[in-house]
Coordinates of C-alpha atoms in Angstrom, one line a residue:
M1 CA 81.7 73.1 -137.3
K2 CA 82.2 70.2 -139.7
K3 CA 79.8 68.5 -137.5
I4 CA 77.2 71.2 -137.7
I5 CA 77.8 71.4 -141.5
N6 CA 77.0 67.6 -141.7
V7 CA 73.9 67.9 -139.6
L8 CA 72.6 70.7 -141.9
I9 CA 73.3 68.6 -145.1
Y10 CA 71.5 65.7 -143.4
L11 CA 68.4 67.8 -142.6
F12 CA 68.5 69.3 -146.1
I13 CA 68.6 65.9 -147.6
H14 CA 66.0 64.3 -145.2
T15 CA 63.7 67.4 -145.7
A16 CA 64.0 67.0 -149.6
V17 CA 63.1 63.4 -149.4
I18 CA 59.9 64.0 -147.3
A19 CA 59.0 67.0 -149.7
S20 CA 59.5 64.8 -152.6
D21 CA 57.6 61.7 -151.6
K22 CA 54.3 61.2 -153.5
V23 CA 51.0 61.3 -151.4
L24 CA 50.2 57.6 -151.1
I25 CA 46.2 57.0 -151.6
I26 CA 45.0 53.7 -150.4
T27 CA 41.4 52.5 -151.0
H28 CA 39.8 49.1 -150.4
Q29 CA 37.5 47.3 -153.1
F30 CA 35.1 44.8 -152.3
N31 CA 32.4 44.7 -155.1
R32 CA 32.4 48.0 -157.2
P33 CA 35.1 48.0 -159.8
D34 CA 32.9 50.3 -161.7
L35 CA 33.9 53.0 -159.2
I36 CA 37.7 52.6 -159.6
G37 CA 37.8 54.5 -163.0
I38 CA 35.7 57.4 -161.6
Q39 CA 37.6 57.8 -158.5
H40 CA 41.0 57.7 -160.4
K41 CA 39.6 60.5 -162.7
T42 CA 38.7 62.8 -160.0
F43 CA 42.2 62.5 -158.5
Q44 CA 43.7 63.3 -161.9
H45 CA 41.5 66.1 -162.4
F46 CA 41.6 67.8 -158.9
L47 CA 44.5 66.6 -157.0
E48 CA 47.4 69.0 -157.0
D49 CA 50.0 66.8 -155.4
E50 CA 52.1 64.1 -157.0
Y51 CA 50.6 60.9 -155.8
E52 CA 50.2 57.1 -156.3
F53 CA 46.8 55.5 -156.0
V54 CA 46.7 52.0 -154.8
V55 CA 43.7 49.5 -154.8
F56 CA 43.5 46.7 -152.2
N57 CA 41.5 44.1 -153.8
D58 CA 39.1 42.4 -151.2
A59 CA 36.7 40.6 -153.3
N60 CA 35.6 37.6 -151.6
N61 CA 35.4 35.5 -154.9
E62 CA 37.7 35.1 -157.8
N63 CA 35.3 36.4 -160.6
M64 CA 34.8 40.0 -158.7
A65 CA 38.5 40.0 -158.0
A66 CA 39.2 39.5 -161.6
Q67 CA 37.1 42.5 -162.5
I68 CA 38.7 44.8 -159.7
T69 CA 42.0 43.7 -161.1
N70 CA 41.1 44.4 -164.7
A71 CA 39.6 47.8 -163.8
C72 CA 42.9 48.7 -162.1
I73 CA 44.8 47.6 -165.0
S74 CA 42.7 49.6 -167.6
C75 CA 43.6 52.8 -165.5
N76 CA 47.3 51.7 -164.8
I77 CA 46.7 51.6 -161.0
R78 CA 48.4 49.4 -158.7
C79 CA 46.4 46.8 -157.3
I80 CA 47.2 44.4 -154.2
R81 CA 45.2 41.2 -153.7
V82 CA 44.2 41.0 -150.0
P83 CA 44.7 37.5 -148.8
Q84 CA 41.2 36.3 -147.8
E85 CA 42.4 34.2 -145.0
I86 CA 43.1 37.6 -143.0
H87 CA 39.5 37.4 -142.4
T88 CA 39.2 34.1 -140.6
R89 CA 42.7 34.1 -138.7
P90 CA 41.3 36.4 -137.5
Y91 CA 43.9 39.4 -138.5
L92 CA 42.8 41.6 -135.6
P93 CA 41.4 40.6 -132.1
R94 CA 37.9 39.2 -132.3
E95 CA 35.3 38.0 -129.8
P96 CA 34.2 34.4 -130.1
R97 CA 30.8 35.4 -131.6
D98 CA 31.8 38.0 -133.9
P99 CA 30.8 37.4 -137.6
L100 CA 34.1 37.5 -139.2
H101 CA 32.8 38.6 -142.5
R102 CA 30.5 41.3 -141.2
P103 CA 31.3 44.4 -143.4
N104 CA 33.0 46.6 -140.8
I105 CA 35.0 43.8 -139.4
R106 CA 36.4 43.1 -143.1
H107 CA 37.0 46.5 -143.6
A108 CA 39.1 47.1 -140.3
N109 CA 40.9 44.0 -141.3
C110 CA 41.7 45.5 -144.9
I111 CA 42.8 48.7 -143.6
Q112 CA 45.2 47.3 -141.0
Y113 CA 46.6 44.9 -143.4
S114 CA 47.1 47.7 -146.0
M115 CA 48.8 49.9 -143.5
D116 CA 50.9 47.0 -142.1
I117 CA 52.5 46.1 -145.5
L118 CA 52.5 49.5 -147.3
G119 CA 50.8 52.6 -145.4
F120 CA 53.4 52.5 -142.2
D121 CA 56.4 52.4 -144.4
H122 CA 55.7 55.4 -146.5
N123 CA 57.6 58.5 -145.5
G124 CA 55.0 61.2 -146.5
I125 CA 51.5 61.5 -146.4
V126 CA 49.0 58.5 -146.6
V127 CA 45.4 59.0 -147.4
I128 CA 42.8 56.2 -146.5
I129 CA 39.6 56.8 -148.5
D130 CA 36.4 54.7 -149.1
S131 CA 36.1 53.2 -152.4
D132 CA 32.8 55.4 -152.9
M133 CA 34.3 58.7 -151.9
F134 CA 35.2 61.2 -154.6
L135 CA 37.3 64.3 -154.8
I136 CA 35.4 67.3 -156.3
R137 CA 37.2 70.4 -155.8
P138 CA 41.0 71.2 -156.4
L139 CA 43.1 70.2 -153.4
H140 CA 46.8 70.1 -152.4
I141 CA 47.1 67.6 -149.7
T142 CA 50.7 68.2 -148.9
A143 CA 50.3 72.0 -148.4
Y144 CA 47.2 71.3 -146.2
M145 CA 49.1 68.9 -143.9
Q146 CA 52.3 71.0 -143.6
D147 CA 51.4 71.5 -139.8
K148 CA 49.3 68.4 -139.1
D149 CA 49.8 64.9 -138.2
I150 CA 46.5 63.5 -138.8
A151 CA 43.5 65.0 -140.4
S152 CA 40.3 62.8 -140.3
L153 CA 36.6 62.3 -140.2
V154 CA 35.7 61.6 -136.6
K155 CA 33.2 59.4 -134.8
G156 CA 31.9 59.8 -131.3
S157 CA 30.4 57.2 -128.9
I158 CA 29.4 56.8 -125.4
N159 CA 32.1 57.1 -122.6
D160 CA 34.0 60.0 -124.5
V161 CA 35.1 57.6 -127.1
I162 CA 36.4 59.7 -130.0
Y163 CA 38.1 57.9 -132.9
L164 CA 39.3 58.4 -136.5
C165 CA 36.7 57.5 -139.3
P166 CA 39.0 55.6 -142.0
A167 CA 36.3 56.5 -144.7
L168 CA 38.5 59.7 -145.2
S169 CA 41.8 60.0 -143.1
F170 CA 45.1 61.8 -143.7
F171 CA 48.4 60.7 -141.9
N172 CA 51.8 62.3 -142.0
M173 CA 53.9 59.2 -141.6
S174 CA 57.1 61.3 -141.3
T175 CA 55.9 63.0 -138.1
L176 CA 53.5 60.5 -136.4
P177 CA 55.0 59.2 -133.1
D178 CA 54.6 55.5 -132.6
K179 CA 52.9 55.2 -135.9
N180 CA 52.9 51.3 -135.9
S181 CA 50.6 51.3 -133.1
L182 CA 47.8 52.6 -134.9
N183 CA 44.9 49.9 -134.8
F184 CA 41.9 50.3 -137.0
N185 CA 40.0 47.6 -135.4
C186 CA 36.0 47.7 -134.7
G187 CA 34.3 46.1 -131.8
M188 CA 34.4 47.7 -128.4
A189 CA 36.6 50.5 -127.1
N190 CA 36.6 51.6 -123.3
G191 CA 32.9 50.2 -123.0
A192 CA 31.5 51.7 -126.3
I193 CA 30.4 49.8 -129.5
V194 CA 32.8 51.3 -132.3
D195 CA 32.9 51.0 -136.2
S196 CA 36.0 50.3 -138.1
G197 CA 38.7 52.5 -137.0
G198 CA 37.3 52.3 -133.5
W199 CA 40.5 51.2 -131.7
T200 CA 42.1 54.4 -132.9
Y201 CA 40.6 56.0 -129.6
Y202 CA 43.7 54.5 -128.0
Y203 CA 46.1 56.0 -130.1
L204 CA 44.5 59.5 -129.7
K205 CA 44.4 58.8 -126.0
N206 CA 47.9 57.9 -125.8
H207 CA 49.3 60.8 -127.8
P208 CA 47.3 63.7 -126.7
N209 CA 50.1 66.1 -128.1
I210 CA 49.6 65.2 -131.8
Q211 CA 48.3 67.9 -134.3
I212 CA 45.1 66.9 -135.6
E213 CA 42.2 68.4 -137.7
Y214 CA 38.7 67.1 -137.9
F215 CA 36.9 67.4 -141.2
D216 CA 33.5 68.8 -141.4
S217 CA 30.6 67.1 -142.9
I218 CA 27.2 67.8 -144.6
W219 CA 24.8 65.0 -145.2
S220 CA 22.3 66.0 -147.7
Y221 CA 19.5 63.5 -146.6
N222 CA 18.8 65.3 -143.5
L223 CA 20.0 68.8 -144.0
F224 CA 16.5 70.2 -144.2
C225 CA 14.7 67.5 -142.1
S226 CA 16.8 66.0 -139.4
H227 CA 14.4 63.0 -138.7
N228 CA 15.0 61.8 -142.4
I229 CA 16.2 58.2 -142.3
E230 CA 18.2 56.6 -145.2
S231 CA 16.0 53.9 -146.8
K232 CA 12.8 55.6 -145.8
P233 CA 10.6 58.0 -147.8
V234 CA 12.3 61.4 -147.9
D235 CA 10.5 64.4 -146.4
N236 CA 10.5 66.9 -149.4
S237 CA 8.3 69.3 -147.8
T238 CA 11.0 72.1 -147.9
P239 CA 10.3 74.5 -150.9
R240 CA 13.0 74.4 -153.6
E241 CA 13.9 78.1 -153.3
I242 CA 14.6 77.6 -149.4
K243 CA 16.7 74.6 -150.4
I244 CA 18.7 76.8 -153.1
N245 CA 19.3 79.6 -150.8
T246 CA 20.5 77.5 -148.1
Y247 CA 23.0 75.6 -150.4
K248 CA 24.2 79.1 -151.5
Q249 CA 24.8 80.2 -148.0
L250 CA 26.7 77.0 -147.4
G251 CA 29.0 77.9 -150.4
F252 CA 28.0 75.1 -152.8
N253 CA 28.4 76.5 -156.4
D254 CA 25.6 76.0 -159.1
K255 CA 26.8 72.6 -160.3
E256 CA 26.7 71.2 -156.9
I257 CA 23.3 72.7 -156.1
N258 CA 21.8 71.4 -159.2
F259 CA 22.9 67.9 -158.2
F260 CA 21.6 68.2 -154.5
L261 CA 18.2 69.3 -156.0
Q262 CA 17.7 65.9 -157.5
Q263 CA 16.7 62.6 -155.6
P264 CA 17.8 60.5 -154.0
D265 CA 20.0 62.9 -151.9
T266 CA 21.7 60.4 -149.8
F267 CA 25.1 61.8 -150.3
E268 CA 27.5 63.4 -148.0
I269 CA 29.9 66.3 -148.5
Y270 CA 33.1 66.3 -146.4
F271 CA 36.2 68.5 -145.9
D272 CA 34.9 72.0 -146.8
K273 CA 32.9 70.5 -149.7
H274 CA 36.1 68.8 -151.3
F275 CA 34.9 65.3 -151.2
L276 CA 31.6 63.7 -152.2
H277 CA 30.6 60.4 -150.4
Y278 CA 28.3 58.2 -152.5
R279 CA 27.3 56.1 -149.2
A280 CA 26.8 52.4 -149.1
G281 CA 28.5 51.8 -152.5
T282 CA 28.6 48.0 -151.8
N283 CA 24.9 48.1 -150.9
Y284 CA 25.6 46.6 -147.3
N285 CA 22.3 48.2 -146.5
N286 CA 20.5 46.0 -149.1
L287 CA 18.5 48.9 -150.8
S288 CA 16.6 48.1 -154.0
Q289 CA 18.3 48.0 -157.4
N290 CA 15.9 50.9 -158.7
F291 CA 17.2 53.1 -155.9
H292 CA 20.7 52.6 -156.9
H293 CA 20.1 52.9 -160.5
H294 CA 18.8 56.2 -160.0
K295 CA 21.3 57.3 -157.6
L296 CA 24.2 56.2 -159.9
K297 CA 22.6 58.0 -162.8
I298 CA 22.6 61.5 -161.3
F299 CA 25.8 60.9 -159.6
N300 CA 27.4 60.0 -163.0
E301 CA 25.8 62.9 -164.7
F302 CA 27.3 65.3 -161.9
L303 CA 30.8 63.7 -162.1
D304 CA 30.6 64.0 -166.0
N305 CA 29.7 67.5 -165.5
I306 CA 32.4 68.8 -163.1
L307 CA 35.2 66.8 -165.0
Q308 CA 34.7 68.9 -167.9
D309 CA 35.8 72.1 -166.3

């Protein structure tokens, strides 16, 4: 009887510890310190959990690194400098001709490093999120993850290679089996070319019984014309009223609809309209400054608007 009581006490304390753990939010910053404060504000406004927001500073020069650090200090956010030598060791397995500083290779290194030194040791929910991903609706992550081990965006490739997209992924570290075997590398997986997070294919394959939920996505850029291609002129032949009715049917509110009616509309919406993805915030696709100036203007106006509620 005493043994049973001790077990029950242990389970009660253990459950309480898990329940009290803050959600750990991890992002990786390369060259957009201006987005740190905005992302911070959206978590403060819409996230209903207790949480800690940690920025891993992966700037490739000390001037940008200082700007990222200062942005974190001004928001009272924990900032961890990524040692730049992890990109040349290399930190994750690489092929001889791989360009070690290609954006997705750097991204994969950073994710793995942040999980190795922080995420895997957290006894609760860990969120990996892109630095240009923003919460735009109220959300209680702990409640949502109550019966799940993983919730994530997902990508697919040839040879039935399905893997987690770390632009937005939730991990329940208190329930995940063999969690340290999660590998976020890019490159090749089962004969398919995969982006950062691609090697999570092997984890999913080896753990078929984990409870996993995949997020939905809406890409405003080709919602009406599937042949639209980013960085090319947008086909705007769809009448405004049809767009408005479509957005309403999809469940968007008036502020969101007004935002999407503006150009350029190269934004994505994830997880039942909870997250807005700016897309290519680091400008890895080399679009013009005029393009980003207008895009950032309408983006900032929208966020200022919804954060007033």
